[in-house]
Short mmCIF file of C-alpha atoms in Angstrom, two decimals:
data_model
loop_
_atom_site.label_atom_id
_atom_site.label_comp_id
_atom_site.label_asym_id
_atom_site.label_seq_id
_atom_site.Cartn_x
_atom_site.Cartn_y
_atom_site.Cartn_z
CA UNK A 29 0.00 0.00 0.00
CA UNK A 30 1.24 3.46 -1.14
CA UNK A 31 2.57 5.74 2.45
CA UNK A 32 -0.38 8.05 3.20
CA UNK A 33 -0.46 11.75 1.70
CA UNK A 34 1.70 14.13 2.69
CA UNK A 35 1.72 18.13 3.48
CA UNK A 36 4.63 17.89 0.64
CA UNK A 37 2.08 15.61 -1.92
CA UNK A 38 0.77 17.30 -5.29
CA UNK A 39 -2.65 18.42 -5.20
CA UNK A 40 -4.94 18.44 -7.88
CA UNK A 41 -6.31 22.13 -6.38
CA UNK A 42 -2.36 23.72 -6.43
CA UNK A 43 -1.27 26.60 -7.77
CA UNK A 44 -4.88 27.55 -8.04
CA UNK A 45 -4.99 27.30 -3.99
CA UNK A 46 -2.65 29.38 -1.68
CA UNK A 47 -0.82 26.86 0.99
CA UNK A 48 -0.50 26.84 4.70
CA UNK A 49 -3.96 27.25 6.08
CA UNK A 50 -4.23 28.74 9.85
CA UNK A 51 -6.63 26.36 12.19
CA UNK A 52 -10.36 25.46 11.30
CA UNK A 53 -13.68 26.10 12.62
CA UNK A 54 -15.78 23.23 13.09
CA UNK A 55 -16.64 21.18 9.83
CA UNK A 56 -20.06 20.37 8.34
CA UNK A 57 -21.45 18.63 5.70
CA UNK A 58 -24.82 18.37 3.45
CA UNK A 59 -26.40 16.31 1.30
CA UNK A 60 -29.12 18.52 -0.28
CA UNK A 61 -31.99 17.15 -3.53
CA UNK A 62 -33.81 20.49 -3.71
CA UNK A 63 -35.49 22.47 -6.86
CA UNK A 64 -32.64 24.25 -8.45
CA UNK A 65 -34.14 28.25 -6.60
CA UNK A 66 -33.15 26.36 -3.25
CA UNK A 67 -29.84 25.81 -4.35
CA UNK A 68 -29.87 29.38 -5.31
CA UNK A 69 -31.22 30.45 -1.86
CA UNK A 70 -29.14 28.38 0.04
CA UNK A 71 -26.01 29.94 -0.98
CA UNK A 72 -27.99 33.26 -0.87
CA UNK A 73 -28.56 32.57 2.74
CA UNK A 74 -24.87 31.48 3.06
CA UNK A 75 -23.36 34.20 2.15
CA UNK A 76 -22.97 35.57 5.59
CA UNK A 77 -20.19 33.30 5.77
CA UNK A 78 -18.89 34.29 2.31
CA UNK A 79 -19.28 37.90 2.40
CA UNK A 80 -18.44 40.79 4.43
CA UNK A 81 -20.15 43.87 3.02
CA UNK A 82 -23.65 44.09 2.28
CA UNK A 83 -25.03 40.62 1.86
CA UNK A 84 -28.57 41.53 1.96
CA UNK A 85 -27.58 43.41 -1.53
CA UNK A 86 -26.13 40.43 -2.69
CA UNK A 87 -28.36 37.93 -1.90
CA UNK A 88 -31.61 39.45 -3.32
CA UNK A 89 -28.64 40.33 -6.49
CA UNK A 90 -28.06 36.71 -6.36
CA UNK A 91 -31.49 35.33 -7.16
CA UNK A 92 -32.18 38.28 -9.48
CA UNK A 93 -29.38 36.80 -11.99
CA UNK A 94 -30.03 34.18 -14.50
CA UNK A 95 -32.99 32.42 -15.82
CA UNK A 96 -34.19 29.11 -15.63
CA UNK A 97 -33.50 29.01 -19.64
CA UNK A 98 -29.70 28.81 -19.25
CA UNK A 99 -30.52 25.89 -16.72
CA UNK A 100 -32.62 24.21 -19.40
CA UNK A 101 -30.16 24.51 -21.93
CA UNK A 102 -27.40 23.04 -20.01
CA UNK A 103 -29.82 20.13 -18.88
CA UNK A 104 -30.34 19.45 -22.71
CA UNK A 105 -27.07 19.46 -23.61
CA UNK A 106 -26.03 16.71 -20.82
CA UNK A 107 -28.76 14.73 -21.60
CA UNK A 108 -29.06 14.54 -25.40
CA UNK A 109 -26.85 10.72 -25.23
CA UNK A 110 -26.71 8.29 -22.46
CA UNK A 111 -23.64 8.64 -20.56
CA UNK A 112 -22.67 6.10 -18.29
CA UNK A 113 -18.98 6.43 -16.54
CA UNK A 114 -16.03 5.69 -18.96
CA UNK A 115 -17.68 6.13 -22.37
CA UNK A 116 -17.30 9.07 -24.41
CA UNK A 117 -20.37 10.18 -24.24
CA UNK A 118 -19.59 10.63 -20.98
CA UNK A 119 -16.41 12.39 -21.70
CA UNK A 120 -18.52 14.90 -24.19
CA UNK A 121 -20.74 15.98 -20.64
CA UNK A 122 -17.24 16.84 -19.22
CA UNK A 123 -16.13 18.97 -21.45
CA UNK A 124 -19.51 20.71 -21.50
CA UNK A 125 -19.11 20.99 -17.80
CA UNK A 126 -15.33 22.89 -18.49
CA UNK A 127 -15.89 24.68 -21.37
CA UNK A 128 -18.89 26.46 -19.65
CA UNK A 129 -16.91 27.31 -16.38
CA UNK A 130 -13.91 27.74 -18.22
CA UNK A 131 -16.14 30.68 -19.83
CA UNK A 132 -16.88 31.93 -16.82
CA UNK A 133 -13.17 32.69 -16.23
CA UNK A 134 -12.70 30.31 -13.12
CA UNK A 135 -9.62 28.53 -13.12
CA UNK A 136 -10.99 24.92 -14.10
CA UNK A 137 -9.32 21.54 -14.40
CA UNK A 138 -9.96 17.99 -15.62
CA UNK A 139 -8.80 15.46 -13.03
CA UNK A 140 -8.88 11.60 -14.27
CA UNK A 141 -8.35 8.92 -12.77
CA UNK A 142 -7.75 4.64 -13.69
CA UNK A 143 -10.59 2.92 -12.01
CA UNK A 144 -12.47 -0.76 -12.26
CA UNK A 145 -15.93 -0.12 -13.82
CA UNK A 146 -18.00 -3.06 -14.50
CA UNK A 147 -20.15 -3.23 -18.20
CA UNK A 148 -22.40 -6.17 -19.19
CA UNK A 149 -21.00 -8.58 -22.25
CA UNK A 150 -23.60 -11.38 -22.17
CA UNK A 151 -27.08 -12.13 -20.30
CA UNK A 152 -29.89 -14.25 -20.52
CA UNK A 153 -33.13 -15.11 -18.06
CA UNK A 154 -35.60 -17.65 -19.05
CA UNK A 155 -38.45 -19.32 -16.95
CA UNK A 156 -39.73 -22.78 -17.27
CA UNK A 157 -42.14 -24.80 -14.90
CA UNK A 158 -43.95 -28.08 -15.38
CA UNK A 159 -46.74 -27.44 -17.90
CA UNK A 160 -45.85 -24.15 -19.07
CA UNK A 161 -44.32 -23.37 -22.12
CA UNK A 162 -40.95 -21.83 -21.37
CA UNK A 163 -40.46 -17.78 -21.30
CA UNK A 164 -37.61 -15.92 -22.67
CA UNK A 165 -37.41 -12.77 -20.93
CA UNK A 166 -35.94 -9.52 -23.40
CA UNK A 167 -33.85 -7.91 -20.47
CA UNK A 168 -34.36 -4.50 -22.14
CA UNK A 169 -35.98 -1.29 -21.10
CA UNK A 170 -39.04 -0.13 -23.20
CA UNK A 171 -38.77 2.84 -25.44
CA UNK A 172 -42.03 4.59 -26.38
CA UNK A 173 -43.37 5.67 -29.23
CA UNK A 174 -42.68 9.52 -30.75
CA UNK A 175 -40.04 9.44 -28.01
CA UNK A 176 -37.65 11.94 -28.96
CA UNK A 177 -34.41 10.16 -27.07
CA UNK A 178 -35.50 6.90 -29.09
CA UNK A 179 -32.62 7.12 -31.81
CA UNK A 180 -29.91 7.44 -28.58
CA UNK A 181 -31.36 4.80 -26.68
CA UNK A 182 -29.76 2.62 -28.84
CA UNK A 183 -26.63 3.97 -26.92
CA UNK A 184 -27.96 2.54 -23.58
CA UNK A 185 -25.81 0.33 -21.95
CA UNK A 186 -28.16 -3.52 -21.77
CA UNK A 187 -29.98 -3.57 -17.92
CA UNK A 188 -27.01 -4.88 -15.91
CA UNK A 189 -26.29 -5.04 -12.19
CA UNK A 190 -22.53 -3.86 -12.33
CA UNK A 191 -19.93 -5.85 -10.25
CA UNK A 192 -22.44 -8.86 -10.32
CA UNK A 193 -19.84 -12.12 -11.03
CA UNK A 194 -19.83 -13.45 -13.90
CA UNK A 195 -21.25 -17.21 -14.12
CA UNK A 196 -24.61 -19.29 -14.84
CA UNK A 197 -27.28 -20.68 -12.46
CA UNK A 198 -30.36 -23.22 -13.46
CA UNK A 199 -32.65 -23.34 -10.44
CA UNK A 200 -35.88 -23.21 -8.65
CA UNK A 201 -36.89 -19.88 -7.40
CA UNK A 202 -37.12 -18.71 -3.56
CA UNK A 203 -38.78 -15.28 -3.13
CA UNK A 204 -37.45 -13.30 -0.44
CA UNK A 205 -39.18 -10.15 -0.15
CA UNK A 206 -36.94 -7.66 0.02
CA UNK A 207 -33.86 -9.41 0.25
CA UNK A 208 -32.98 -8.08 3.98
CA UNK A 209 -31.41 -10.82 6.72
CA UNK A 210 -34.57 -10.79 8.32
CA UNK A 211 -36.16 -12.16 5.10
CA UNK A 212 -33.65 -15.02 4.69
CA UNK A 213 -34.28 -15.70 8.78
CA UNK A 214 -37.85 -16.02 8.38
CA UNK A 215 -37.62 -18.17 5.12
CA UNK A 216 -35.12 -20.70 7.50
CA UNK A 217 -37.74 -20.47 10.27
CA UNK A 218 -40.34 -21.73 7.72
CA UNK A 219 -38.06 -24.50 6.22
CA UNK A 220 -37.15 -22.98 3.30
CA UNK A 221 -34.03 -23.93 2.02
CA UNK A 222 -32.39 -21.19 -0.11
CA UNK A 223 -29.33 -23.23 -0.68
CA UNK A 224 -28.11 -23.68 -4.70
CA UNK A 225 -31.96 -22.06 -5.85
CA UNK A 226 -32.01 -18.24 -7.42
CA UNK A 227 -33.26 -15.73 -4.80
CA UNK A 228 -36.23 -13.66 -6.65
CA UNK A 229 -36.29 -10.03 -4.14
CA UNK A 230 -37.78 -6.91 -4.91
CA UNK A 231 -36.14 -3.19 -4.84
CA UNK A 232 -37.57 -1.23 -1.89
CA UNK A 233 -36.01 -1.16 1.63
CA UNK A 234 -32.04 -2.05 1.54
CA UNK A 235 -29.54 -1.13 -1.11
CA UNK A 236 -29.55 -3.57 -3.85
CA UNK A 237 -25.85 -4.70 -3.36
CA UNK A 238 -26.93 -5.62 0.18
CA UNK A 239 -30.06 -7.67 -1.53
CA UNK A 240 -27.25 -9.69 -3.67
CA UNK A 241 -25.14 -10.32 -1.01
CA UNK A 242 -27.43 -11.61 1.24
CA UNK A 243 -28.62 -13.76 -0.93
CA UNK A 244 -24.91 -15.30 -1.58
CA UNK A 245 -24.49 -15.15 2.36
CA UNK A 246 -28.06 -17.65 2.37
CA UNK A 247 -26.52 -19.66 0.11
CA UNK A 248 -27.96 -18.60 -3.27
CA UNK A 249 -26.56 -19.74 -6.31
CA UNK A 250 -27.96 -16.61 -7.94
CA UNK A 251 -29.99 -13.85 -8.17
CA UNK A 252 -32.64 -11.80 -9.49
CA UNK A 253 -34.51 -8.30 -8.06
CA UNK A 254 -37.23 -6.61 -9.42
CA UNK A 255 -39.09 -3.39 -8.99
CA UNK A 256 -42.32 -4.05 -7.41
CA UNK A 257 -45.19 -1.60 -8.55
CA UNK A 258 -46.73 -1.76 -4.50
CA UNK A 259 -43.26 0.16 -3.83
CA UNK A 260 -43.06 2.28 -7.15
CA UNK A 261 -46.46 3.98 -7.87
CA UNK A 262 -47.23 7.01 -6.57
CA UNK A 263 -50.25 6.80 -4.01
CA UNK A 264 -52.62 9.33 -2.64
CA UNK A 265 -49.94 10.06 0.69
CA UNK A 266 -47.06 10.76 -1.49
CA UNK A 267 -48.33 12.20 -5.18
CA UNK A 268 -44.74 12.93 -5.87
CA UNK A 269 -42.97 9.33 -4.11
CA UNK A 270 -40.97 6.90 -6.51
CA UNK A 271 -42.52 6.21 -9.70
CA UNK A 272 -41.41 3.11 -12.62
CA UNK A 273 -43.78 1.90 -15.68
CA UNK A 274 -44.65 -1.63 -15.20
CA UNK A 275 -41.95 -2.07 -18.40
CA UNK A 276 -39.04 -0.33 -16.58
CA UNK A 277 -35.96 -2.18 -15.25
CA UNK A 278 -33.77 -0.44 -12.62
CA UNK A 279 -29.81 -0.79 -13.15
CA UNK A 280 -27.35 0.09 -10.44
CA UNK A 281 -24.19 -0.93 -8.65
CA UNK A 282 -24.09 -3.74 -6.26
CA UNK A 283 -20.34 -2.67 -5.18
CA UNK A 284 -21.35 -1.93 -1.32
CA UNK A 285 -17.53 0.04 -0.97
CA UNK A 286 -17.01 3.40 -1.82
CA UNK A 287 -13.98 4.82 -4.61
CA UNK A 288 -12.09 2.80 -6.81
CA UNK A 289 -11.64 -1.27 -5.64
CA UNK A 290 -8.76 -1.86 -6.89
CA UNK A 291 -7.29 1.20 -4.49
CA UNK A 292 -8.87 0.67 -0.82
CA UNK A 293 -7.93 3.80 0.82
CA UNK A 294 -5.48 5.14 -1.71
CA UNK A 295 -5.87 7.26 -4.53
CA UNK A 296 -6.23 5.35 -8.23
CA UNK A 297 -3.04 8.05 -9.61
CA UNK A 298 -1.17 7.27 -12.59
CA UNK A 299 1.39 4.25 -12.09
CA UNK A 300 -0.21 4.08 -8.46
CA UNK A 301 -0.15 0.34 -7.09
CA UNK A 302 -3.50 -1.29 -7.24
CA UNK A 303 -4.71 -4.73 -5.89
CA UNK A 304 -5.97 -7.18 -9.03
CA UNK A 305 -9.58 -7.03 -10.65
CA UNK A 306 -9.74 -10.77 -9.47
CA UNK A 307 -9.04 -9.72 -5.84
CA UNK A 308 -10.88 -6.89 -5.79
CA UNK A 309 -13.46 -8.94 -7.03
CA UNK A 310 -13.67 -11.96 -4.45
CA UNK A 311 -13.67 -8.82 -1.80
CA UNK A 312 -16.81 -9.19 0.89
CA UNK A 313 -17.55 -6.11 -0.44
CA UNK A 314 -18.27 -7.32 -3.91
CA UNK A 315 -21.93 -9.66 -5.00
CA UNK A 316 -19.84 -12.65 -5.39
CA UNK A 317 -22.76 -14.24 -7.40
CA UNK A 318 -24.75 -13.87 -10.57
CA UNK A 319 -27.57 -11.66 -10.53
CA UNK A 320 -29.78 -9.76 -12.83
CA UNK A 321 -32.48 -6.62 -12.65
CA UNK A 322 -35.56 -7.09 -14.13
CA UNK A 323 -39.04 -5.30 -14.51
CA UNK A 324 -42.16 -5.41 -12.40
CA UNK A 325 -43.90 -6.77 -14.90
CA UNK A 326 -41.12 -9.84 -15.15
CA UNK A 327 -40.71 -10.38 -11.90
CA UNK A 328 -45.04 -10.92 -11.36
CA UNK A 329 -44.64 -13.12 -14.46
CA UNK A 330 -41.66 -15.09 -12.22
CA UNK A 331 -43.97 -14.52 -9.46
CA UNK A 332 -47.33 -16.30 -11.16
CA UNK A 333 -45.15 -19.78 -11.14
CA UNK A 334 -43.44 -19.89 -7.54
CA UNK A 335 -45.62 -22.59 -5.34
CA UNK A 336 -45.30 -23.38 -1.78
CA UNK A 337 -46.10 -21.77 1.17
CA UNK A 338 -48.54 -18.18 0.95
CA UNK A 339 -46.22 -15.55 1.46
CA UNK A 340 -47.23 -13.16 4.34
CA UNK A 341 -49.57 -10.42 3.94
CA UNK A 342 -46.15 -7.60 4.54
CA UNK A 343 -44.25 -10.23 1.79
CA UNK A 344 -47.38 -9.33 -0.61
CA UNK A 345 -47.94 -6.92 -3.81
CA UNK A 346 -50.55 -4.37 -4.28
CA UNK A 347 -53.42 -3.99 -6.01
CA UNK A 348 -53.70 -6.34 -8.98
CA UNK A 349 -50.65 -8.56 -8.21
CA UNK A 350 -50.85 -11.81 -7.89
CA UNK A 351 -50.81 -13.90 -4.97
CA UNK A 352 -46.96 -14.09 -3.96
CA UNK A 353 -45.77 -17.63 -2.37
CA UNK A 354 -42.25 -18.77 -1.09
CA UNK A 355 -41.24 -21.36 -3.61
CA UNK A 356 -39.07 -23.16 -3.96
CA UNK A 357 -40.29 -23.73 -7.36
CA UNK A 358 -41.93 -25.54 -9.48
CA UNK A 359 -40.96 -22.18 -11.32
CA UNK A 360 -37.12 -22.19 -12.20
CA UNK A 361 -34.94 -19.44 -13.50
CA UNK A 362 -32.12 -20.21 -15.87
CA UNK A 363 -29.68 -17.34 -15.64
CA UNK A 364 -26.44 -16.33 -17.41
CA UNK A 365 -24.73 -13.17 -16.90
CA UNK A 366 -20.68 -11.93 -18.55
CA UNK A 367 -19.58 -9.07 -17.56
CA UNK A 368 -16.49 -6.88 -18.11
CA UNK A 369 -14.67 -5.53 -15.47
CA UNK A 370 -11.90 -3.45 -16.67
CA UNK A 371 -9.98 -0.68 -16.04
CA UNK A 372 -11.14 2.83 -17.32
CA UNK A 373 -10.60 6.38 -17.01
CA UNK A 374 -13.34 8.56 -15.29
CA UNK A 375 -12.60 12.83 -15.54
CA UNK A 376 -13.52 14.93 -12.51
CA UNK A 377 -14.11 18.67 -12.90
CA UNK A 378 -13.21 20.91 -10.55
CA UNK A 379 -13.21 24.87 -10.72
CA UNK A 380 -12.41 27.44 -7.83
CA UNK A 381 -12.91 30.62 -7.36
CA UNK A 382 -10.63 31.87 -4.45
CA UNK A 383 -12.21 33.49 -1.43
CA UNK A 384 -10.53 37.41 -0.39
CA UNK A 385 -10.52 37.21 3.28
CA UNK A 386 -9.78 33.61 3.80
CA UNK A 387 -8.58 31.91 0.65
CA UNK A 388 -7.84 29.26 2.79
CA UNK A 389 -10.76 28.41 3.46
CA UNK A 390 -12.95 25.66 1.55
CA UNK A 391 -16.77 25.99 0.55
CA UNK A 392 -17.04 22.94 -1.64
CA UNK A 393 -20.08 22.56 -3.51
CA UNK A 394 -20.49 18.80 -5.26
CA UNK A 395 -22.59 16.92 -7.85
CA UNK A 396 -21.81 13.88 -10.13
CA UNK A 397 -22.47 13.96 -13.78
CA UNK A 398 -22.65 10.20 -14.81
CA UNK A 399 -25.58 8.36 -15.11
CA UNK A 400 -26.67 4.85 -16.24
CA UNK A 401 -28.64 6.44 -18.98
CA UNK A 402 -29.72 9.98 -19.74
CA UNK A 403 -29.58 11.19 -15.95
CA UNK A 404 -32.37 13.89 -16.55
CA UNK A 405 -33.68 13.90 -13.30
CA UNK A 406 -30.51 11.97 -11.49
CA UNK A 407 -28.16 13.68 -11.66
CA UNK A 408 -28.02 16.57 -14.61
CA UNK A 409 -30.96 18.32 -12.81
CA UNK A 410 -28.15 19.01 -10.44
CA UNK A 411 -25.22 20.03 -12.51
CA UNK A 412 -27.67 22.21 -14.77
CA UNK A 413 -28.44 23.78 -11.58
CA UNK A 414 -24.48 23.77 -10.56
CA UNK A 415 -23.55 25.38 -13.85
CA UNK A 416 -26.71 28.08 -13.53
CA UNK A 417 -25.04 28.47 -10.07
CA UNK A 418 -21.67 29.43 -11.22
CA UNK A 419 -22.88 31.41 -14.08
CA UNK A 420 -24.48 33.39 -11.81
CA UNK A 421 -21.57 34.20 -8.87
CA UNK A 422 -19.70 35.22 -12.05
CA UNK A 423 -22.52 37.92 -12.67
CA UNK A 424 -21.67 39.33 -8.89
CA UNK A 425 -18.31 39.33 -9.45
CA UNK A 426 -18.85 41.80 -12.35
CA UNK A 427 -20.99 43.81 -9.39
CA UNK A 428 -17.97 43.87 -6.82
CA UNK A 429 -18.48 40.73 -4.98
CA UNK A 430 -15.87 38.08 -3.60
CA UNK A 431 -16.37 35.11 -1.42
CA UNK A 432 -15.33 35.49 2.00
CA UNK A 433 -14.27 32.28 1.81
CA UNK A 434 -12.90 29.85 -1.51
CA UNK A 435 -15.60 28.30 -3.29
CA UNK A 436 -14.56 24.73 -4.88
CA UNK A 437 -17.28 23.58 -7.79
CA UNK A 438 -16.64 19.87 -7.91
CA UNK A 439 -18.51 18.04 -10.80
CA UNK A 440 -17.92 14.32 -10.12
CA UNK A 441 -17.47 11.01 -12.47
CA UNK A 442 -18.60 7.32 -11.42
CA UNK A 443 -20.66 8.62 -8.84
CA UNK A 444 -23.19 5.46 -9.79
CA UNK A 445 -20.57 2.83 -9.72
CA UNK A 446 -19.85 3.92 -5.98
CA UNK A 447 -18.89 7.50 -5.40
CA UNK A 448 -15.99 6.54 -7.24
CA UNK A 449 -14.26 9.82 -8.82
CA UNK A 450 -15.17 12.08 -5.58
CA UNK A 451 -13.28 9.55 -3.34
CA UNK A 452 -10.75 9.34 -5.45
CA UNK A 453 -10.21 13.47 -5.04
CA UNK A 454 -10.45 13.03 -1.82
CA UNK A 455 -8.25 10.25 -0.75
CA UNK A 456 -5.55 12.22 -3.28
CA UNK A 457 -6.05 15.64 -1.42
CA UNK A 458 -6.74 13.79 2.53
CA UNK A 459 -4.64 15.88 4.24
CA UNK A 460 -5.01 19.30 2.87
CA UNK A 461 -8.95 18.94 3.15
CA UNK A 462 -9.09 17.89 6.73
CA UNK A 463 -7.46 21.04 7.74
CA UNK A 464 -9.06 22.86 5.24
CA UNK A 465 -12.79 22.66 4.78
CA UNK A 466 -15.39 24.48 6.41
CA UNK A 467 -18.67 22.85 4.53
CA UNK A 468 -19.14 20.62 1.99
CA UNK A 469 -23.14 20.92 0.20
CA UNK A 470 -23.80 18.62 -2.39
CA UNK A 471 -26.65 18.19 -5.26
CA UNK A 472 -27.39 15.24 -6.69
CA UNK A 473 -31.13 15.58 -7.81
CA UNK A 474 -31.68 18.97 -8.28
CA UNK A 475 -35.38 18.75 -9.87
CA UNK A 476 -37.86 15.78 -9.28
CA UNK A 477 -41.20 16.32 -7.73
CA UNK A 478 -43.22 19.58 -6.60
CA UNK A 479 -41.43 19.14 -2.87
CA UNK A 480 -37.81 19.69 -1.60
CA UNK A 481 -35.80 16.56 -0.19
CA UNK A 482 -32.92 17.41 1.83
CA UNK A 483 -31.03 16.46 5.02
CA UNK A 484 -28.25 17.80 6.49
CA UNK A 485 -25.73 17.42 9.60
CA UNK A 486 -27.11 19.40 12.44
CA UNK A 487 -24.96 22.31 12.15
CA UNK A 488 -26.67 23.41 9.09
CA UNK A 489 -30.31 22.44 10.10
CA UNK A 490 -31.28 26.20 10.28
CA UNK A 491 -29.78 27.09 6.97
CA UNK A 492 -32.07 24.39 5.44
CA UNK A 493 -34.55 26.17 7.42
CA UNK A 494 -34.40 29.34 6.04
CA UNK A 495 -33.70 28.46 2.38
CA UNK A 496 -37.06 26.27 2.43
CA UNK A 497 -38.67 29.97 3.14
CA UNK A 498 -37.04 31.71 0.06
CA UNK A 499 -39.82 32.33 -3.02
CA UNK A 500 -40.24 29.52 -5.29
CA UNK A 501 -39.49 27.20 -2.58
CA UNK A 502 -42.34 24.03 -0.91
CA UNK A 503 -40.58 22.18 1.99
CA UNK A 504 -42.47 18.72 2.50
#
């Protein structure tokens, strides 16, 4: 393992960041989904932090600036191709992402790094049970009709669970809710064995590399998870909750680590040492077995042909679904699932502009830009409103204003695979952002709903607070 980093290192932020920073306040942190007008009245209400004179002039200033046009046509142009991490579509976003803060005459740089991303080669689900004519399932996601994406969703990368391991299964089907250890518990306490048999659970209450590894912990020989429509419909409590057609198939890591895993706790530099794919792979951390995504609409269809035992009435689907039952079988699930895991580069943007009173001082404002496929919502809602954000502090510096304090605008890559490219940045600059950083906000969503999502550590709770009050603003 590499020795840990150094005051003496190279950091991606120097020249562009003076050195030898006096002591810190107390750090805090943020992870903030809001409509992009909070994200302009959050740092509107932050600027007491940022700026000396007059911040009442700036703030109102602030969320004068701009239009939600220039927003729009940043969203567009991130989100005309799908852009998952390491392709060059993805590549195009970034330099969208520089050449509009380059514009804005902030010193900006492209930091890559050499990372293990995962990418499907080969998969295949059928379903077969005594007196049923087997079913070949198409493993894609529907496209509609008039849809203007339709020619680039050709570019979308096949549904895939990334860092699933390669390998085939032929086997009866268990269903185990939603995958947790309490599921598996309850299946042993009613005698069912999930040893060798593909685990069928549904998306909803633990992260989905959890579901896959808990099935491999209970002795699975594969498995599958689906997005259940009882979990992913909007009802009358929550008009704006999580929403998938029947025909939709969600995709996602099932890495449960965070940053590159062939680097644990080191930076993924050039010529860096680096642990092999296969070790990384056979890590705790990794699925260890095969396993697939599928649709709601599949995994009823699985659902219709699983016997045994009446699942309980919490274990069941909603309104129109059929009656769900343990298994195992008669219905069996042949699975086979390649992928690729291979080492590619992923670009990180970062731009600064440097605070007058205490340039040593870090504001760091994050979002990722990668996405499994277009990333309207998740997460170009965010950089469009990141890039709308910067565009318009560059407007106030033509009035007179400076931060208080340096402002960091940190677009990140790989976010999806596991916060990949902003751990990366971080594990590279350790040392000089422990002493350094006062707050760190991020965006991910920016736009998804009529409500505002966000949490925060406590130290900011009030600032949430009083953004949630700013015009154009509805906390739920």
């Amino acid at each position: 393992m590499p020795p840990p980093l150094g005051d003496d290192d190279s950091c991606l932020l120097t020249p562009l960041i003076p050195a030898s920073p006096p002591p810190l306040p107390p750090r805090a942190t943020a992870r903030l989904h809001p409509l992009p007008l909070l994200v302009g009245a959050l740092f509107a209400t932050y600027y007491h932090l940022l700026v000396a004179p007059a911040p009442s002039y700036y703030q109102s200033l602030f969320l004068s600036l701009g239009c939600n046009d220039t927003a729009a046509a940043h969203l567009r142009a991130l989100t005309v191709r799908p852009h998952l991490a390491g392709t060059e579509a993805n590549a195009l976003a970034a330099d969208h992402v520089v050449s509009t803060l380059s514009s804005l005459s902030f010193p900006t740089r492209v930091t890559p790094y050499e990372v293990l991303l995962s990418y499907p080669v080969r998969r295949s689900l059928s379903l077969s049970a005594p007196g049923h004519a087997t079913t070949t399932f198409a493993l894609v996601q529907d496209t509609y009709p008039g849809d203007p994406y339709a020619a680039a969703s050709a570019e979308v990368v096949p549904t895939f669970l990334a860092y699933a391991a390669s390998g085939s299964a032929a086997a009866e089907v268990v269903y185990a809710n939603y995958g947790r250890t309490e599921d598996y518990a309850y299946l042993a306490s009613r005698g069912v064995n999930v040893t060798g048999k593909v685990a069928l659970a549904r998306y909803g209450k633990v992260y989905r590399g959890d579901i896959v590894i808990n099935a491999r912990d209970a002795g699975a020989a594969a498995a599958v998870i689906f997005t259940d429509a009882k979990d992913y419909t909007p009802g009358k409590a929550f008009p704006d909750g999580p929403w998938m057609p029947a025909t939709g198939v969600q995709v996602g890591s099932t890495f449960k680590g965070v940053g590159d895993p062939t680097t644990p706790m080191w930076a993924s530099s050039e010529g860096c040492e680096r642990v092999s794919v296969a070790e990384a792979m056979a890590t705790d951390d990794m699925p260890g077995i095969p396993a697939l995504p599928v649709s709601g609409r599949d995994g009823e269809e699985i659902l219709r042909l699983v016997g045994g035992d009446v699942a309980p009435e919490d274990w069941q689907g909603g309104e129109g679904a059929p009656v769900y039952h343990l298994g195992p079988g008669p219905a069996v699930l042949n699975l086979s699932y390649t992928g690729n895991e291979t080492i590619a580069t992923i670009q990180n943007v970062i731009s600064v502009i440097e605070g007058k009173e205490e340039p040593d001082r870090y504001v760091i404002l994050g979002n990722h830009r990668d996405a499994w496929t277009f990333g309207a919502a998740d997460p170009n809602s965010g950089t469009a409103a990141l890039l709308e954000l910067a565009e318009r502090l560059s407007k106030l510096q033509t009035k007179g204003w400076r931060p208080r304090r340096t402002i960091i605008l940190c677009n990140w890559d790989a976010e999806e695979y596991g916060l990949i490219g902003s751990t990366e940045w971080v594990e590279e600059n350790r040392a000089m952002l422990t002493s350094r950083t006062v707050a760190y906000l991020n965006v991910d969503v920016g736009v998804s709903g009529s409500g505002v999502d966000a949490s925060a550590t406590p130290q900011l709770d009030q600032l949430l607070k009083q953004a949630s009050k700013k015009e154009g603003s509805k906390s739920r």
